Coordinates of C-alpha atoms and ligand atoms in Angstrom, one line a residue:
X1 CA 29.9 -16.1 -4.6
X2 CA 28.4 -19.3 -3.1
X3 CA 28.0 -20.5 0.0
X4 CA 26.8 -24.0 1.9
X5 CA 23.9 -25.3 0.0
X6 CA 20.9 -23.9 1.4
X7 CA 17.0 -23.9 0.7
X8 CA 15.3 -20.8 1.6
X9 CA 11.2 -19.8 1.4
X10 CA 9.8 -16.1 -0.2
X11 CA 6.4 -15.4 0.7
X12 CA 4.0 -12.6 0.7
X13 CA 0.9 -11.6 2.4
X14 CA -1.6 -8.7 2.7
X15 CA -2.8 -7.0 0.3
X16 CA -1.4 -7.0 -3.0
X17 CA 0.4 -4.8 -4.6
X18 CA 2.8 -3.8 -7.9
X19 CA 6.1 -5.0 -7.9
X20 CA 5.5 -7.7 -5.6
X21 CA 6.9 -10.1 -8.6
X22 CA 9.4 -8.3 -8.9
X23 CA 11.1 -8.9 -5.6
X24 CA 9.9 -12.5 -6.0
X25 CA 12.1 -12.4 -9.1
X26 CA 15.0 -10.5 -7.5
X27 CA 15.0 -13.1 -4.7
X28 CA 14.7 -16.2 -6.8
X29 CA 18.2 -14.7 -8.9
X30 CA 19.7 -13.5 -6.4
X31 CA 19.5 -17.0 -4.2
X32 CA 20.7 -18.9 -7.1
X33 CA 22.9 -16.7 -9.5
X34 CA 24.7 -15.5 -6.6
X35 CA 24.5 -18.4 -3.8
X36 CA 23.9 -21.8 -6.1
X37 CA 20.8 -22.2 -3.3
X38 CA 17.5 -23.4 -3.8
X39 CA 13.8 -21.4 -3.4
X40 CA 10.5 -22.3 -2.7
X41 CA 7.5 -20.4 -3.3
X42 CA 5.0 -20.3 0.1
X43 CA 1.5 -19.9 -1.3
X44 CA -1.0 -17.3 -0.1
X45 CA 0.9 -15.6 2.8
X46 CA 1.4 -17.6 5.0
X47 CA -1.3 -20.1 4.5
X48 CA 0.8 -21.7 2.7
X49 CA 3.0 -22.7 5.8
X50 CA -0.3 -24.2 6.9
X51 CA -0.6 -26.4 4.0
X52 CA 2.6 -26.7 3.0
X53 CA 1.8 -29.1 -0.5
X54 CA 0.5 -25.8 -2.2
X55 CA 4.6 -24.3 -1.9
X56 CA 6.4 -25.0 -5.4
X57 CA 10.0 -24.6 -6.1
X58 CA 10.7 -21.6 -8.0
X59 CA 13.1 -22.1 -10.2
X60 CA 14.8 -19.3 -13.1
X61 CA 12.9 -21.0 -15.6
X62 CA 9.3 -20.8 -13.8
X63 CA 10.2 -16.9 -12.7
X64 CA 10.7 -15.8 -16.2
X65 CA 8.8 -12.4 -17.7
X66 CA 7.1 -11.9 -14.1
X67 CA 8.9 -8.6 -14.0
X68 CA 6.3 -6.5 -15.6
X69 CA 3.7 -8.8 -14.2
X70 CA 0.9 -7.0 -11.5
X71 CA -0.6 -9.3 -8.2
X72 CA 1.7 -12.0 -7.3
X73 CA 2.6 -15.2 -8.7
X74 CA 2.4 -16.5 -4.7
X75 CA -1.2 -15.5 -4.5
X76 CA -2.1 -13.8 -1.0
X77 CA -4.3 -13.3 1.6
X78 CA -5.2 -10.7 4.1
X79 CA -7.3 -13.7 6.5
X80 CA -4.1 -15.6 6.9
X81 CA -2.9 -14.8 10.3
X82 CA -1.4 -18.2 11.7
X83 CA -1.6 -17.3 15.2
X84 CA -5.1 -16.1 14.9
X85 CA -6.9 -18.2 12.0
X86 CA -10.4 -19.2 11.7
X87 CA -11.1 -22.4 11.0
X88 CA -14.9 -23.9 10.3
X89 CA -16.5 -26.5 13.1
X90 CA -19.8 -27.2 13.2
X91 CA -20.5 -24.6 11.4
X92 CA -18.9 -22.2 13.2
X93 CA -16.0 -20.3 12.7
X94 CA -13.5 -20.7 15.7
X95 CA -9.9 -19.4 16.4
X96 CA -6.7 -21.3 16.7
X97 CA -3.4 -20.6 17.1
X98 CA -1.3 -22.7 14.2
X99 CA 2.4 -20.9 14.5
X100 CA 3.4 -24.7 15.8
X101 CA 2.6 -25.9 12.9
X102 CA 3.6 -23.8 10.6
X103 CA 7.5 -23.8 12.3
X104 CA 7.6 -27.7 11.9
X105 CA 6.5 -27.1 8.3
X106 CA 8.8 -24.7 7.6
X107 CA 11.0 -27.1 8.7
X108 CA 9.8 -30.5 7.2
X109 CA 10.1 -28.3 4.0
X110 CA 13.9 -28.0 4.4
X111 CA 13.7 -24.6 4.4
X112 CA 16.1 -22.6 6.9
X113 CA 14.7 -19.3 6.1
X114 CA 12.0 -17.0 5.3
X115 CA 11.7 -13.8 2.9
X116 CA 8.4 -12.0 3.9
X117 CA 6.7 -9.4 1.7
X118 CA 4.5 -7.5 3.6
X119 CA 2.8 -4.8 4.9
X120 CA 2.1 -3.7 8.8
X121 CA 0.0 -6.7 9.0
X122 CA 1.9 -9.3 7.3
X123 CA 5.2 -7.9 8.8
X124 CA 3.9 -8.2 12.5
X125 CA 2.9 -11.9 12.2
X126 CA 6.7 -12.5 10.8
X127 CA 8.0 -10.4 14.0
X128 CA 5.9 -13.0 15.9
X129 CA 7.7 -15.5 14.3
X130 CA 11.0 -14.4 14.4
X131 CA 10.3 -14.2 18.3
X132 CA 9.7 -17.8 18.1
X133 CA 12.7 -18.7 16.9
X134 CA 11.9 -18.7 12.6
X135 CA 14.9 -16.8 10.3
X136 CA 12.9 -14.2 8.6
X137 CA 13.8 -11.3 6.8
X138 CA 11.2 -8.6 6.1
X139 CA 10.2 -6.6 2.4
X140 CA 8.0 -3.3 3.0
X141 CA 5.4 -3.7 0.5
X142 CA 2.2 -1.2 0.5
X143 CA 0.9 1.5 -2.2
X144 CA 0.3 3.6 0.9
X145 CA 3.9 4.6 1.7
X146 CA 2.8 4.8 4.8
X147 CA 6.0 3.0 7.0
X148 CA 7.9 4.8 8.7
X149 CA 10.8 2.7 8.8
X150 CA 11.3 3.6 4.7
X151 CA 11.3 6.5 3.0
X152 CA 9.0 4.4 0.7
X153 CA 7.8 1.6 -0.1
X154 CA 7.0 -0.1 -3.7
X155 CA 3.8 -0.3 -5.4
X156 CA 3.6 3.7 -4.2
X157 CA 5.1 5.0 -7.8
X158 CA 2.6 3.0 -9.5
X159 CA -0.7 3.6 -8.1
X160 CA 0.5 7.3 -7.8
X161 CA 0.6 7.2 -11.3
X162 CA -2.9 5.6 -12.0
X163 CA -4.7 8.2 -9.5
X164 CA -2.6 11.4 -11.2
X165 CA -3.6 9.7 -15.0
X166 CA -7.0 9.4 -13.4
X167 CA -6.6 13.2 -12.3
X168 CA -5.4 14.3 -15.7
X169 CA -8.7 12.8 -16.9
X170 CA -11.4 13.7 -15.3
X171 CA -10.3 17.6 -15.6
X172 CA -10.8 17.8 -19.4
X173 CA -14.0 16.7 -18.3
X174 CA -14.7 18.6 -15.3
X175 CA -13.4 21.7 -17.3
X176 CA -16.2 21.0 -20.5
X177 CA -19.2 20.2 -18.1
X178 CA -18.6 23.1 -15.4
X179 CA -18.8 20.2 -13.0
X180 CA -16.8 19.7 -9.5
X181 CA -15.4 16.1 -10.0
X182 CA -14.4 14.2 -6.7
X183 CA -12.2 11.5 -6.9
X184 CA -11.6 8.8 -4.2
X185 CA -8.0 7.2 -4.2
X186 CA -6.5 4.5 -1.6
X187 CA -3.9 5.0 1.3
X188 CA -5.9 4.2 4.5
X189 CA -5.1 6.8 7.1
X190 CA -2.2 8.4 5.3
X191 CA -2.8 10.8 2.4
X192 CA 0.1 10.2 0.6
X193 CA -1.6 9.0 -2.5
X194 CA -4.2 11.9 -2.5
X195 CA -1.5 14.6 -1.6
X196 CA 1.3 13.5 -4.0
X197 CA -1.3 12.8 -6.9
X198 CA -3.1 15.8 -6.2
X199 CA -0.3 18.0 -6.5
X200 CA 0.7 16.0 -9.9
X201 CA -2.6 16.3 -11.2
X202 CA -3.1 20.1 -10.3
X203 CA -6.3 19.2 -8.0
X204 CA -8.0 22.1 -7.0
X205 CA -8.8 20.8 -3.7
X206 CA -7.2 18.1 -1.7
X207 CA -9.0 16.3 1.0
X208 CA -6.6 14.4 3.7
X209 CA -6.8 12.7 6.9
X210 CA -3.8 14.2 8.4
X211 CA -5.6 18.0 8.0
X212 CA -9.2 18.1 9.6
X213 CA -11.7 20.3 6.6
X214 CA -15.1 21.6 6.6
X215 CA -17.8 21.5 3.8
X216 CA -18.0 25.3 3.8
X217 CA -14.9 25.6 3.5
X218 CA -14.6 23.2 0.5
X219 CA -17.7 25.2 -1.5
X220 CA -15.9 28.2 -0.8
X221 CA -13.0 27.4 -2.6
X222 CA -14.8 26.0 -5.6
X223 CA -17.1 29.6 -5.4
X224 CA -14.3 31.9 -5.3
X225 CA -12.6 30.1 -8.0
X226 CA -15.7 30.3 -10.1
X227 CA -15.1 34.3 -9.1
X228 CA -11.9 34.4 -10.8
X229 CA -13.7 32.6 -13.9
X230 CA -12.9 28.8 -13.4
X231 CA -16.5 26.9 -13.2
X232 CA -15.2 23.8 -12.4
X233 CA -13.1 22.3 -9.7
X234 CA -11.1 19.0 -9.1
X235 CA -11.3 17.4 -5.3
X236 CA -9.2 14.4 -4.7
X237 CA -10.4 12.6 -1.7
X238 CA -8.0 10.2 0.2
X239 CA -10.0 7.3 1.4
X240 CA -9.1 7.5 5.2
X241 CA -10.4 11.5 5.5
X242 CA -11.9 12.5 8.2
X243 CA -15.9 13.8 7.8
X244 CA -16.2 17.0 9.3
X245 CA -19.2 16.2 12.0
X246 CA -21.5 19.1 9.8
X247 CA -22.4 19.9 7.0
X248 CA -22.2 23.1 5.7
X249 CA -26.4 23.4 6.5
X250 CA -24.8 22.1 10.2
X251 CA -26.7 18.7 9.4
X252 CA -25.1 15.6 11.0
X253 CA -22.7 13.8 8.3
X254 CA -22.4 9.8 9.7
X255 CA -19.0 8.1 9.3
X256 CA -18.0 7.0 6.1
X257 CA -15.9 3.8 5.2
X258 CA -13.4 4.2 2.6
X259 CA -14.8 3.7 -0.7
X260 CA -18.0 5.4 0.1
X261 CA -15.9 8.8 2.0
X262 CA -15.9 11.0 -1.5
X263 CA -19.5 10.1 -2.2
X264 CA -20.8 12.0 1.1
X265 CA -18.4 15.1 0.4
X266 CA -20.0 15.2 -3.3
X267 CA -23.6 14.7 -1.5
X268 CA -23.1 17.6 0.6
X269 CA -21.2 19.9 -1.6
X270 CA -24.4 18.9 -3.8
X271 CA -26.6 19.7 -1.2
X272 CA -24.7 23.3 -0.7
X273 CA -24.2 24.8 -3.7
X274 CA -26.1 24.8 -7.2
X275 CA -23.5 23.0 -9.2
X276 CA -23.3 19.4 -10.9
X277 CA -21.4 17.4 -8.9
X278 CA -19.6 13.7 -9.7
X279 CA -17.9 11.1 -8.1
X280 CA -15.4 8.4 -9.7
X281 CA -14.2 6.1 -6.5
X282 CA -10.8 4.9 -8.0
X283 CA -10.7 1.8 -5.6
X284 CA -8.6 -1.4 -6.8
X285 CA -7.3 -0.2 -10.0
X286 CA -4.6 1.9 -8.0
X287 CA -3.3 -1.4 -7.1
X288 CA -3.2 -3.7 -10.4
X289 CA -1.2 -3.6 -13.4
X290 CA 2.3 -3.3 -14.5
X291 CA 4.7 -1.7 -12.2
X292 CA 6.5 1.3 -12.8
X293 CA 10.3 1.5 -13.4
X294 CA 10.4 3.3 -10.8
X295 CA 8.8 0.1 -8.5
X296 CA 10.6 -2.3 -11.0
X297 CA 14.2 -1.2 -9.4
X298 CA 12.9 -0.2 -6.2
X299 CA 11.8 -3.9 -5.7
X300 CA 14.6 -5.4 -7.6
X301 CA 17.2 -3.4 -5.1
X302 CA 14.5 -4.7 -2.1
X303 CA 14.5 -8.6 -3.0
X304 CA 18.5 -8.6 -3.2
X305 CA 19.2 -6.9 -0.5
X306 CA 16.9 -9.3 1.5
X307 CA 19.0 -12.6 0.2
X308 CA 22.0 -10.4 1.1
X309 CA 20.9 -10.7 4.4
X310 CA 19.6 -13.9 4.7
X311 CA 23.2 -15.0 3.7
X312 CA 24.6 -12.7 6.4
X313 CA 21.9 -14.8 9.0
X314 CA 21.1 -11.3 9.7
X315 CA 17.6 -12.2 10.7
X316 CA 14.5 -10.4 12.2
X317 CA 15.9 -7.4 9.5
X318 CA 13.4 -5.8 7.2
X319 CA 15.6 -4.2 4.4
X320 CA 14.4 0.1 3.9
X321 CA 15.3 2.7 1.9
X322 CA 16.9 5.8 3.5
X323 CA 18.6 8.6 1.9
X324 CA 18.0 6.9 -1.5
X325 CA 20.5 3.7 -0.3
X326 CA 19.1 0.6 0.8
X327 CA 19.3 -0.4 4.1
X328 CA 18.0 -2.5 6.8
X329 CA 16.2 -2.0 10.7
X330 CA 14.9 -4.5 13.0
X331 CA 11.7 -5.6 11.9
X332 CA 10.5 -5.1 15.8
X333 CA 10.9 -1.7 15.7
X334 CA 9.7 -1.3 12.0
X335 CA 6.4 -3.0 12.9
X336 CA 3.3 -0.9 14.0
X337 CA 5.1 2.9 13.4
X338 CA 3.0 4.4 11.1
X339 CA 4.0 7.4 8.4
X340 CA 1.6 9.9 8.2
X341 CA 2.2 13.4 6.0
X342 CA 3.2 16.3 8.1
X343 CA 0.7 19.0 7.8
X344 CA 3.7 21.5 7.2
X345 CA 5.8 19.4 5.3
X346 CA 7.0 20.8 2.0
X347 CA 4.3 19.4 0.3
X348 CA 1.6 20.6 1.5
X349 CA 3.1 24.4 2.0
X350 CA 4.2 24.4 -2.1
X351 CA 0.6 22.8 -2.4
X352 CA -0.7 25.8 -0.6
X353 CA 1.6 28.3 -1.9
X354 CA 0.2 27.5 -5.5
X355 CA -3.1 28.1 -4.4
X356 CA -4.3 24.3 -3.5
X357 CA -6.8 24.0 -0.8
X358 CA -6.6 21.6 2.1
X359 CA -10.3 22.6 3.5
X360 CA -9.2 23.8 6.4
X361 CA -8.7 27.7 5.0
X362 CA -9.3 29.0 1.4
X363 CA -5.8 30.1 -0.2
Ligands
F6P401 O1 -3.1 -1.2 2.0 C1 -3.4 -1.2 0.7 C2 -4.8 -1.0 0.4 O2 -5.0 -1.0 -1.0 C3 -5.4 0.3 1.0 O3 -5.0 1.5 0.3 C4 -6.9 0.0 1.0 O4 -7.6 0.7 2.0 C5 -6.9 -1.5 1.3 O5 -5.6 -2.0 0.9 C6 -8.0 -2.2 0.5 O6 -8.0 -3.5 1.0 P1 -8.8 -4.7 0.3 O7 -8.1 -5.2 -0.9 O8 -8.9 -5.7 1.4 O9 -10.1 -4.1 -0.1

């Protein structure tokens, strides 16, 4: 199929993420295989509107063997809000609003249209835009999963798989040093990552925002398991979990930012109960590497679909997944709706059936 010769932009901003090449490379084919157009490459988010010498041409040759490839061959950002970007003077850091500027790049650049990668974040600015008149089309990218407009999004399968080969891990080595073993994985206030890994891992404990816990609660689990002859316990800890405001001595436990949240459970399950207790804060390796298979189609399906639509000017779209087939929603009303589990979704109730704690009740 071709049509009218057209030149159209992929970017992506936010954090990054697996699979994020892999779209690149699904656009990039996809826009010339199937549409003889030509593509060009928008540099860290959408900084590279901003200054647009840093956007390349991407060509089949220069996208070849990214497919496996972790990060992004774009580069990103998650300070690159154009409507909102601090800029240095006088040694200050001010404000200013650069979406003009960007738009007349955009269009000095020759390019008629914009694939986004993105995130809440990244996909909100490219609402803005799309408001003002830019042809964008939107890809859900986060290892959170936590968009509600998509059953999920890429990047998920991968770091799931990282925290549940983290999981598998550290309980041969609980298990030989009778130790409880806490371990920290990503998702910011979803617990997808911690719920889903935990039940692939066979955590003993799992720790989520979306189900309020208690210490004692916690150290009773890991005591009555030690009852039934198992002296050591596995707690996975999603990073956005909400402290209880006590400990289980009823001492004040302050906020905690992510990174640091499994340390303070360990502290005061430490502080509770005679056992040896260590933490491994998974952090950024969820996020790097090779993409699954799983991620590598997922993405592959995404980027297509997202040229299918740009060729369809059916802009302000941000293609989803829904009942495993790829589809599209308004970006506007994707933007800002945030998935969060369902504390009785299936999950958690075949998590609990098998004896998995939440911290809210000792199965
Ligand atoms: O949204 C993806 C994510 O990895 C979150 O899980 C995590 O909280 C955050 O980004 C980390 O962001 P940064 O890379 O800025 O530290």
């Amino acid at each position: 199929m071709s049509t009218a010769q057209r030149t159209i932009g992929v970017c992506n901003g936010g954090g990054d993420c697996p699979g994020l090449n892999a779209v690149i490379r699904a656009v990039v084919r996809t826009a010339i295989n199937e549409f003889g157009w030509t593509v060009v490459g928008v540099k860290n988010g959408f900084n590279g509107l901003i200054w647009p010498e840093q956007s390349e041409e991407l060509t089949l040759e220069s996208i070849r063997g990214i497919l496996p490839r972790g990060g992004t061959i774009l580069g990103t950002t998650n300070r690159g809000n154009p409507f909102n970007f601090g800029v240095e003077e006088n040694g200050k850091i001010v404000m200013q609003d650069f979406s003009k500027q960007c738009m007349e790049n955009m269009s000095r650049m020759g390019i008629d249209a914009l694939v986004v990668i993105g995130g809440d974040g990244t996909l909100h600015i490219a609402n803005e835009f799309s408001k003002l008149g830019m042809n964008v089309v939107g890809v859900p990218k986060t290892i959170d999963n936590d968009l509600e407009a998509t059953e999920i999004t890429f990047g998920f399968d991968t770091a799931l798989h990282v925290a549940t080969d983290a999981i598998d891990r550290l309980h041969t080595t609980a298990e030989s040093h009778h130790r409880v073993m806490l371990v920290e994985v990503m998702g910011r206030e979803a617990g997808w990552i911690a719920l889903h890994s935990g039940i692939a891992g066979g955590a003993d404990v799992i720790l989520i925002p979306e189900i309020p816990f208690t210490i004692e609660t916690v150290c009773e689990s890991i005591r009555r398991r030690e009852a039934g002859g198992r002296d050591f316990c596995v707690v996975v800890v999603a990073e956005g979990a909400k402290l209880p405001g006590k400990d289980a001595h009823g001492k004040a436990m302050p906020d905690a930012r992510p990174g640091q949240v499994a340390n303070s459970i360990g502290y005061a399950i430490r502080e509770a109960m005679d056992k040896e207790v260590r933490v491994t804060v998974l952090g950024h390796v969820q996020r790097g590497g090779s993409p699954s298979p799983f991620d590598r189609i997922l993405s592959t399906r995404f980027g297509a679909h997202a040229v299918e639509l740009v060729a369809r000017k059916d802009y302000g779209k941000m293609v989803c997944l829904r009942a495993g087939k790829i589809e599209s929603v308004p970006i506007d009303t994707a933007v800002g709706a945030c998935k969060l589990v369902d504390p009785e979704c299936d999950y958690v109730t075949a998590a609990r059936a098998i004896g998995i704690t939440f911290g809210d009740r000792v199965e």
